[in-house]
Amino acid sequence: MVRRTMVEWFVWVQVIIAVLAGTAAIIVGFAGVKPNDYTLGATLLVEAMLLVQLVMAIIAPFVGNVATGSALEFWIYLVSAILIPPAAVMWGLIERNRWSSVVLGVACLSIAVMVYRMSQIWFVQLA
Amino acid sequence: MTSKDSSTAAGIGRVLIAVYAVMALGATARSLFQIATKFNEAPVAYLLSALAGVVYIVATVALIRAGQRWFMVAVVAIVFELVGVLTVGTLSLVDAVLFPADTVWSSFGAGYLFIPLALPVLGLFWLYRVHKSQESR
């Protein structure tokens, strides 16, 4: 059996965490909460999981788990995704108001969508 | 609102800018990939995708910058975006060869959770509100 190293369960855990973190940050942001340890920490957790994906994506082809779709497209998504949470966290540290919390949420939700797209490229390429 | 900040970038306008920035990154990067790897499959659609990416970049910058001129640039960019998503969205349903499903404005932005359709509407609504609050001062 071929080992799948863009690990499917990890993708789902990551998508769920990013959606929860994003939704929560948007809700508390609209409620007037400034970026705090929880919303900033959750965004950093999403970033940490992206870095895990990065390491796994480097290792994966060597253990026989090759992307079914375009590797280049996958990497464009991964690199773009990795840039987003740090930018949002910087924003949240510099500008301490409720809208920065919403921006953190937007960043996390974007990551959820991008990771989902990456998993599609990796696992199910129909073309 | 402080006088130094662009009024289109104040308050919830911040969030609008963040969403525009993500769309600018996503649409531009993806269209460059498509032009680099499979341009011949649908040249018109992929060029339009790249154009869409540029329009998102212009809109992002125009919303951040202050002043009447940048306000007008934002209006033009966002109106163009609305016309673009409606036109390409319709054409992609009529002619799937000319406009395949994997461009930012195809099927009214369905591949991007319909954000490309909602964003210009929200953007114009926001610009209208900023314009009114400036008039009333």
mmCIF file of C-alpha atoms in Angstrom:
data_model
loop_
_atom_site.group_PDB
_atom_site.id
_atom_site.type_symbol
_atom_site.label_atom_id
_atom_site.label_comp_id
_atom_site.label_asym_id
_atom_site.label_seq_id
_atom_site.Cartn_x
_atom_site.Cartn_y
_atom_site.Cartn_z
ATOM 1 C CA MET A 1 0.000 0.000 0.000
ATOM 2 C CA VAL A 2 1.313 3.407 -0.925
ATOM 3 C CA ARG A 3 1.788 5.763 1.979
ATOM 4 C CA ARG A 4 -0.018 8.993 1.554
ATOM 5 C CA THR A 5 2.091 11.766 2.962
ATOM 6 C CA MET A 6 -0.044 14.727 2.142
ATOM 7 C CA VAL A 7 -1.928 12.979 4.918
ATOM 8 C CA GLU A 8 -5.627 13.133 4.416
ATOM 9 C CA TRP A 9 -6.650 13.262 8.065
ATOM 10 C CA PHE A 10 -4.147 16.031 8.698
ATOM 11 C CA VAL A 11 -5.699 18.054 5.889
ATOM 12 C CA TRP A 12 -9.128 17.719 7.476
ATOM 13 C CA VAL A 13 -7.858 18.605 10.954
ATOM 14 C CA GLN A 14 -6.187 21.653 9.485
ATOM 15 C CA VAL A 15 -9.253 22.757 7.521
ATOM 16 C CA ILE A 16 -11.493 22.334 10.581
ATOM 17 C CA ILE A 17 -9.117 24.243 12.878
ATOM 18 C CA ALA A 18 -8.718 27.039 10.322
ATOM 19 C CA VAL A 19 -12.500 27.333 9.847
ATOM 20 C CA LEU A 20 -13.123 27.381 13.618
ATOM 21 C CA ALA A 21 -10.322 29.863 14.283
ATOM 22 C CA GLY A 22 -11.465 32.055 11.386
ATOM 23 C CA THR A 23 -15.135 32.027 12.312
ATOM 24 C CA ALA A 24 -14.376 32.725 15.983
ATOM 25 C CA ALA A 25 -12.047 35.636 15.158
ATOM 26 C CA ILE A 26 -14.630 37.215 12.841
ATOM 27 C CA ILE A 27 -17.387 36.874 15.451
ATOM 28 C CA VAL A 28 -15.354 38.339 18.326
ATOM 29 C CA GLY A 29 -13.997 41.013 15.974
ATOM 30 C CA PHE A 30 -17.465 42.228 15.048
ATOM 31 C CA ALA A 31 -18.302 42.069 18.776
ATOM 32 C CA GLY A 32 -15.542 44.616 19.373
ATOM 33 C CA VAL A 33 -12.703 42.443 20.696
ATOM 34 C CA LYS A 34 -9.174 43.513 19.769
ATOM 35 C CA PRO A 35 -6.647 40.887 18.645
ATOM 36 C CA ASN A 36 -5.641 38.928 21.758
ATOM 37 C CA ASP A 37 -3.534 35.903 22.644
ATOM 38 C CA TYR A 38 -6.329 33.557 21.595
ATOM 39 C CA THR A 39 -7.042 34.929 18.133
ATOM 40 C CA LEU A 40 -3.373 35.642 17.405
ATOM 41 C CA GLY A 41 -2.384 32.241 18.815
ATOM 42 C CA ALA A 42 -4.988 30.417 16.735
ATOM 43 C CA THR A 43 -3.710 32.155 13.603
ATOM 44 C CA LEU A 44 -0.164 31.150 14.479
ATOM 45 C CA LEU A 45 -1.360 27.566 15.016
ATOM 46 C CA VAL A 46 -2.816 27.613 11.500
ATOM 47 C CA GLU A 47 0.552 28.871 10.247
ATOM 48 C CA ALA A 48 2.425 26.149 12.171
ATOM 49 C CA MET A 49 0.273 23.497 10.514
ATOM 50 C CA LEU A 50 1.102 24.995 7.123
ATOM 51 C CA LEU A 51 4.787 24.658 7.941
ATOM 52 C CA VAL A 52 4.156 20.990 8.796
ATOM 53 C CA GLN A 53 2.505 20.655 5.380
ATOM 54 C CA LEU A 54 5.575 22.264 3.849
ATOM 55 C CA VAL A 55 7.885 19.691 5.453
ATOM 56 C CA MET A 56 5.588 16.832 4.479
ATOM 57 C CA ALA A 57 5.302 18.080 0.901
ATOM 58 C CA ILE A 58 9.094 18.075 0.632
ATOM 59 C CA ILE A 59 9.350 14.534 2.037
ATOM 60 C CA ALA A 60 6.258 13.041 0.357
ATOM 61 C CA PRO A 61 7.611 12.300 -3.133
ATOM 62 C CA PHE A 62 10.589 10.449 -1.598
ATOM 63 C CA VAL A 63 8.351 7.959 0.157
ATOM 64 C CA GLY A 64 6.244 7.242 -2.886
ATOM 65 C CA ASN A 65 3.425 9.715 -2.355
ATOM 66 C CA VAL A 66 3.332 11.805 -5.482
ATOM 67 C CA ALA A 67 0.783 14.488 -6.170
ATOM 68 C CA THR A 68 -1.798 13.374 -8.712
ATOM 69 C CA GLY A 69 -2.151 16.922 -10.050
ATOM 70 C CA SER A 70 0.328 19.640 -10.902
ATOM 71 C CA ALA A 71 3.090 19.840 -8.318
ATOM 72 C CA LEU A 72 3.827 23.395 -9.420
ATOM 73 C CA GLU A 73 0.254 24.489 -8.776
ATOM 74 C CA PHE A 74 0.358 22.793 -5.380
ATOM 75 C CA TRP A 75 3.527 24.670 -4.462
ATOM 76 C CA ILE A 76 2.132 28.013 -5.604
ATOM 77 C CA TYR A 77 -0.809 27.477 -3.253
ATOM 78 C CA LEU A 78 1.395 26.358 -0.376
ATOM 79 C CA VAL A 79 3.839 29.250 -0.640
ATOM 80 C CA SER A 80 1.015 31.808 -1.035
ATOM 81 C CA ALA A 81 -0.794 30.311 1.964
ATOM 82 C CA ILE A 82 2.302 30.434 4.163
ATOM 83 C CA LEU A 83 2.594 34.194 3.550
ATOM 84 C CA ILE A 84 -0.939 35.063 4.680
ATOM 85 C CA PRO A 85 -1.114 34.306 8.454
ATOM 86 C CA PRO A 86 2.115 36.155 9.376
ATOM 87 C CA ALA A 87 0.870 39.189 7.430
ATOM 88 C CA ALA A 88 -2.437 39.097 9.330
ATOM 89 C CA VAL A 89 -0.665 38.645 12.690
ATOM 90 C CA MET A 90 1.640 41.601 11.941
ATOM 91 C CA TRP A 91 -1.435 43.630 11.065
ATOM 92 C CA GLY A 92 -3.088 42.577 14.328
ATOM 93 C CA LEU A 93 -0.030 43.551 16.381
ATOM 94 C CA ILE A 94 0.401 46.947 14.734
ATOM 95 C CA GLU A 95 -3.214 48.013 14.605
ATOM 96 C CA ARG A 96 -4.981 47.150 17.817
ATOM 97 C CA ASN A 97 -8.661 47.371 16.986
ATOM 98 C CA ARG A 98 -11.614 45.116 16.320
ATOM 99 C CA TRP A 99 -11.161 45.097 12.556
ATOM 100 C CA SER A 100 -7.757 43.491 12.920
ATOM 101 C CA SER A 101 -9.513 40.556 14.630
ATOM 102 C CA VAL A 102 -11.804 40.249 11.603
ATOM 103 C CA VAL A 103 -8.730 40.379 9.350
ATOM 104 C CA LEU A 104 -7.214 37.476 11.345
ATOM 105 C CA GLY A 105 -10.442 35.582 10.717
ATOM 106 C CA VAL A 106 -10.373 36.337 6.989
ATOM 107 C CA ALA A 107 -6.788 35.056 6.868
ATOM 108 C CA CYS A 108 -7.689 31.784 8.621
ATOM 109 C CA LEU A 109 -10.700 31.165 6.378
ATOM 110 C CA SER A 110 -8.557 31.847 3.295
ATOM 111 C CA ILE A 111 -6.100 29.217 4.523
ATOM 112 C CA ALA A 112 -8.940 26.730 5.006
ATOM 113 C CA VAL A 113 -10.012 27.195 1.376
ATOM 114 C CA MET A 114 -6.444 27.058 0.065
ATOM 115 C CA VAL A 115 -5.588 23.884 2.014
ATOM 116 C CA TYR A 116 -8.750 22.273 0.705
ATOM 117 C CA ARG A 117 -7.761 23.229 -2.862
ATOM 118 C CA MET A 118 -4.273 21.859 -2.239
ATOM 119 C CA SER A 119 -5.720 18.530 -1.128
ATOM 120 C CA GLN A 120 -7.789 18.399 -4.311
ATOM 121 C CA ILE A 121 -4.688 18.963 -6.397
ATOM 122 C CA TRP A 122 -2.837 16.296 -4.439
ATOM 123 C CA PHE A 123 -5.489 13.571 -4.246
ATOM 124 C CA VAL A 124 -8.114 14.002 -6.923
ATOM 125 C CA GLN A 125 -7.024 15.409 -10.212
ATOM 126 C CA LEU A 126 -9.795 14.801 -12.684
ATOM 127 C CA ALA A 127 -8.222 16.419 -15.714
ATOM 128 C CA MET B 1 -11.724 59.198 11.193
ATOM 129 C CA THR B 2 -8.263 60.696 11.207
ATOM 130 C CA SER B 3 -7.327 63.046 8.425
ATOM 131 C CA LYS B 4 -4.139 61.144 7.626
ATOM 132 C CA ASP B 5 -5.848 57.843 6.930
ATOM 133 C CA SER B 6 -7.631 57.253 3.691
ATOM 134 C CA SER B 7 -11.304 57.230 4.579
ATOM 135 C CA THR B 8 -11.891 54.196 2.374
ATOM 136 C CA ALA B 9 -9.368 52.335 4.558
ATOM 137 C CA ALA B 10 -10.982 53.184 7.898
ATOM 138 C CA GLY B 11 -13.097 50.904 10.047
ATOM 139 C CA ILE B 12 -14.576 47.931 8.260
ATOM 140 C CA GLY B 13 -12.846 49.183 5.102
ATOM 141 C CA ARG B 14 -9.786 47.507 6.609
ATOM 142 C CA VAL B 15 -11.474 44.144 6.241
ATOM 143 C CA LEU B 16 -12.468 44.890 2.659
ATOM 144 C CA ILE B 17 -8.822 45.660 1.883
ATOM 145 C CA ALA B 18 -7.683 42.386 3.474
ATOM 146 C CA VAL B 19 -10.135 40.393 1.348
ATOM 147 C CA TYR B 20 -9.068 42.285 -1.780
ATOM 148 C CA ALA B 21 -5.419 41.591 -0.972
ATOM 149 C CA VAL B 22 -6.063 37.845 -0.668
ATOM 150 C CA MET B 23 -8.044 37.822 -3.936
ATOM 151 C CA ALA B 24 -5.276 39.796 -5.643
ATOM 152 C CA LEU B 25 -2.689 37.252 -4.509
ATOM 153 C CA GLY B 26 -4.854 34.250 -5.374
ATOM 154 C CA ALA B 27 -6.105 35.381 -8.779
ATOM 155 C CA THR B 28 -2.742 36.713 -9.956
ATOM 156 C CA ALA B 29 -0.695 33.700 -8.855
ATOM 157 C CA ARG B 30 -3.158 31.227 -10.343
ATOM 158 C CA SER B 31 -3.492 32.999 -13.681
ATOM 159 C CA LEU B 32 0.300 33.237 -14.002
ATOM 160 C CA PHE B 33 0.483 29.485 -13.401
ATOM 161 C CA GLN B 34 -2.214 28.844 -16.021
ATOM 162 C CA ILE B 35 -0.569 31.118 -18.581
ATOM 163 C CA ALA B 36 2.777 29.420 -17.945
ATOM 164 C CA THR B 37 1.516 25.847 -18.208
ATOM 165 C CA LYS B 38 -1.642 25.624 -20.328
ATOM 166 C CA PHE B 39 -2.103 28.934 -22.079
ATOM 167 C CA ASN B 40 -3.183 27.301 -25.356
ATOM 168 C CA GLU B 41 -6.149 25.535 -23.786
ATOM 169 C CA ALA B 42 -8.053 28.765 -23.229
ATOM 170 C CA PRO B 43 -5.973 31.857 -23.982
ATOM 171 C CA VAL B 44 -8.852 34.325 -23.717
ATOM 172 C CA ALA B 45 -9.989 33.056 -20.335
ATOM 173 C CA TYR B 46 -6.507 32.937 -18.828
ATOM 174 C CA LEU B 47 -5.606 36.403 -20.071
ATOM 175 C CA LEU B 48 -8.850 37.712 -18.598
ATOM 176 C CA SER B 49 -7.941 35.959 -15.343
ATOM 177 C CA ALA B 50 -4.618 37.755 -15.275
ATOM 178 C CA LEU B 51 -6.441 41.007 -15.982
ATOM 179 C CA ALA B 52 -8.795 40.225 -13.091
ATOM 180 C CA GLY B 53 -5.768 39.728 -10.843
ATOM 181 C CA VAL B 54 -4.387 43.115 -11.889
ATOM 182 C CA VAL B 55 -7.762 44.768 -11.242
ATOM 183 C CA TYR B 56 -7.798 43.270 -7.729
ATOM 184 C CA ILE B 57 -4.318 44.671 -7.129
ATOM 185 C CA VAL B 58 -5.403 48.123 -8.381
ATOM 186 C CA ALA B 59 -8.521 48.034 -6.189
ATOM 187 C CA THR B 60 -6.474 47.006 -3.128
ATOM 188 C CA VAL B 61 -4.023 49.857 -3.610
ATOM 189 C CA ALA B 62 -6.742 52.410 -4.427
ATOM 190 C CA LEU B 63 -8.687 51.554 -1.266
ATOM 191 C CA ILE B 64 -5.560 51.981 0.860
ATOM 192 C CA ARG B 65 -4.510 55.318 -0.648
ATOM 193 C CA ALA B 66 -6.168 58.575 0.367
ATOM 194 C CA GLY B 67 -7.508 61.320 -1.871
ATOM 195 C CA GLN B 68 -10.195 61.969 -4.434
ATOM 196 C CA ARG B 69 -8.205 60.538 -7.332
ATOM 197 C CA TRP B 70 -7.636 57.200 -5.632
ATOM 198 C CA PHE B 71 -11.301 57.151 -4.692
ATOM 199 C CA MET B 72 -12.176 57.421 -8.391
ATOM 200 C CA VAL B 73 -9.633 54.731 -9.266
ATOM 201 C CA ALA B 74 -11.292 52.455 -6.709
ATOM 202 C CA VAL B 75 -14.729 53.135 -8.202
ATOM 203 C CA VAL B 76 -13.544 52.380 -11.743
ATOM 204 C CA ALA B 77 -11.663 49.222 -10.701
ATOM 205 C CA ILE B 78 -14.593 47.836 -8.716
ATOM 206 C CA VAL B 79 -17.174 48.669 -11.408
ATOM 207 C CA PHE B 80 -14.911 46.929 -13.945
ATOM 208 C CA GLU B 81 -14.742 43.955 -11.610
ATOM 209 C CA LEU B 82 -18.533 43.783 -11.325
ATOM 210 C CA VAL B 83 -18.994 44.012 -15.105
ATOM 211 C CA GLY B 84 -16.233 41.426 -15.540
ATOM 212 C CA VAL B 85 -17.666 38.827 -13.188
ATOM 213 C CA LEU B 86 -21.169 39.235 -14.659
ATOM 214 C CA THR B 87 -19.950 39.069 -18.272
ATOM 215 C CA VAL B 88 -17.494 36.204 -17.840
ATOM 216 C CA GLY B 89 -19.878 34.417 -15.501
ATOM 217 C CA THR B 90 -22.590 34.466 -18.163
ATOM 218 C CA LEU B 91 -20.215 33.584 -21.011
ATOM 219 C CA SER B 92 -18.770 30.645 -19.047
ATOM 220 C CA LEU B 93 -22.236 29.134 -18.827
ATOM 221 C CA VAL B 94 -22.852 29.705 -22.549
ATOM 222 C CA ASP B 95 -19.435 28.781 -23.938
ATOM 223 C CA ALA B 96 -17.497 26.355 -21.729
ATOM 224 C CA VAL B 97 -14.680 26.009 -24.276
ATOM 225 C CA LEU B 98 -13.832 29.701 -24.436
ATOM 226 C CA PHE B 99 -14.266 30.055 -20.673
ATOM 227 C CA PRO B 100 -13.436 26.851 -18.777
ATOM 228 C CA ALA B 101 -14.445 26.429 -15.153
ATOM 229 C CA ASP B 102 -11.117 27.158 -13.541
ATOM 230 C CA THR B 103 -10.828 30.931 -13.891
ATOM 231 C CA VAL B 104 -11.618 33.419 -11.185
ATOM 232 C CA TRP B 105 -14.749 34.858 -12.818
ATOM 233 C CA SER B 106 -16.141 31.631 -14.364
ATOM 234 C CA SER B 107 -19.659 30.674 -13.201
ATOM 235 C CA PHE B 108 -19.819 33.998 -11.328
ATOM 236 C CA GLY B 109 -16.850 33.027 -9.160
ATOM 237 C CA ALA B 110 -18.292 29.726 -7.924
ATOM 238 C CA GLY B 111 -14.770 28.282 -7.574
ATOM 239 C CA TYR B 112 -13.993 31.099 -5.144
ATOM 240 C CA LEU B 113 -17.132 30.688 -3.003
ATOM 241 C CA PHE B 114 -18.835 33.454 -5.055
ATOM 242 C CA ILE B 115 -16.581 35.982 -3.347
ATOM 243 C CA PRO B 116 -15.773 37.554 -6.771
ATOM 244 C CA LEU B 117 -19.493 38.269 -7.165
ATOM 245 C CA ALA B 118 -20.099 39.551 -3.631
ATOM 246 C CA LEU B 119 -16.928 41.606 -3.343
ATOM 247 C CA PRO B 120 -17.664 44.310 -5.946
ATOM 248 C CA VAL B 121 -21.196 44.756 -4.599
ATOM 249 C CA LEU B 122 -19.887 45.192 -1.041
ATOM 250 C CA GLY B 123 -17.064 47.372 -2.360
ATOM 251 C CA LEU B 124 -19.378 49.763 -4.199
ATOM 252 C CA PHE B 125 -21.716 49.877 -1.202
ATOM 253 C CA TRP B 126 -18.752 50.814 0.997
ATOM 254 C CA LEU B 127 -17.518 53.502 -1.408
ATOM 255 C CA TYR B 128 -21.032 54.946 -1.541
ATOM 256 C CA ARG B 129 -21.176 55.154 2.251
ATOM 257 C CA VAL B 130 -17.760 56.806 2.475
ATOM 258 C CA HIS B 131 -18.815 59.274 -0.227
ATOM 259 C CA LYS B 132 -21.998 60.187 1.641
ATOM 260 C CA SER B 133 -20.238 60.658 4.964
ATOM 261 C CA GLN B 134 -17.726 62.955 3.255
ATOM 262 C CA GLU B 135 -20.514 65.020 1.673
ATOM 263 C CA SER B 136 -22.317 65.483 4.957
ATOM 264 C CA ARG B 137 -19.239 66.913 6.664
#
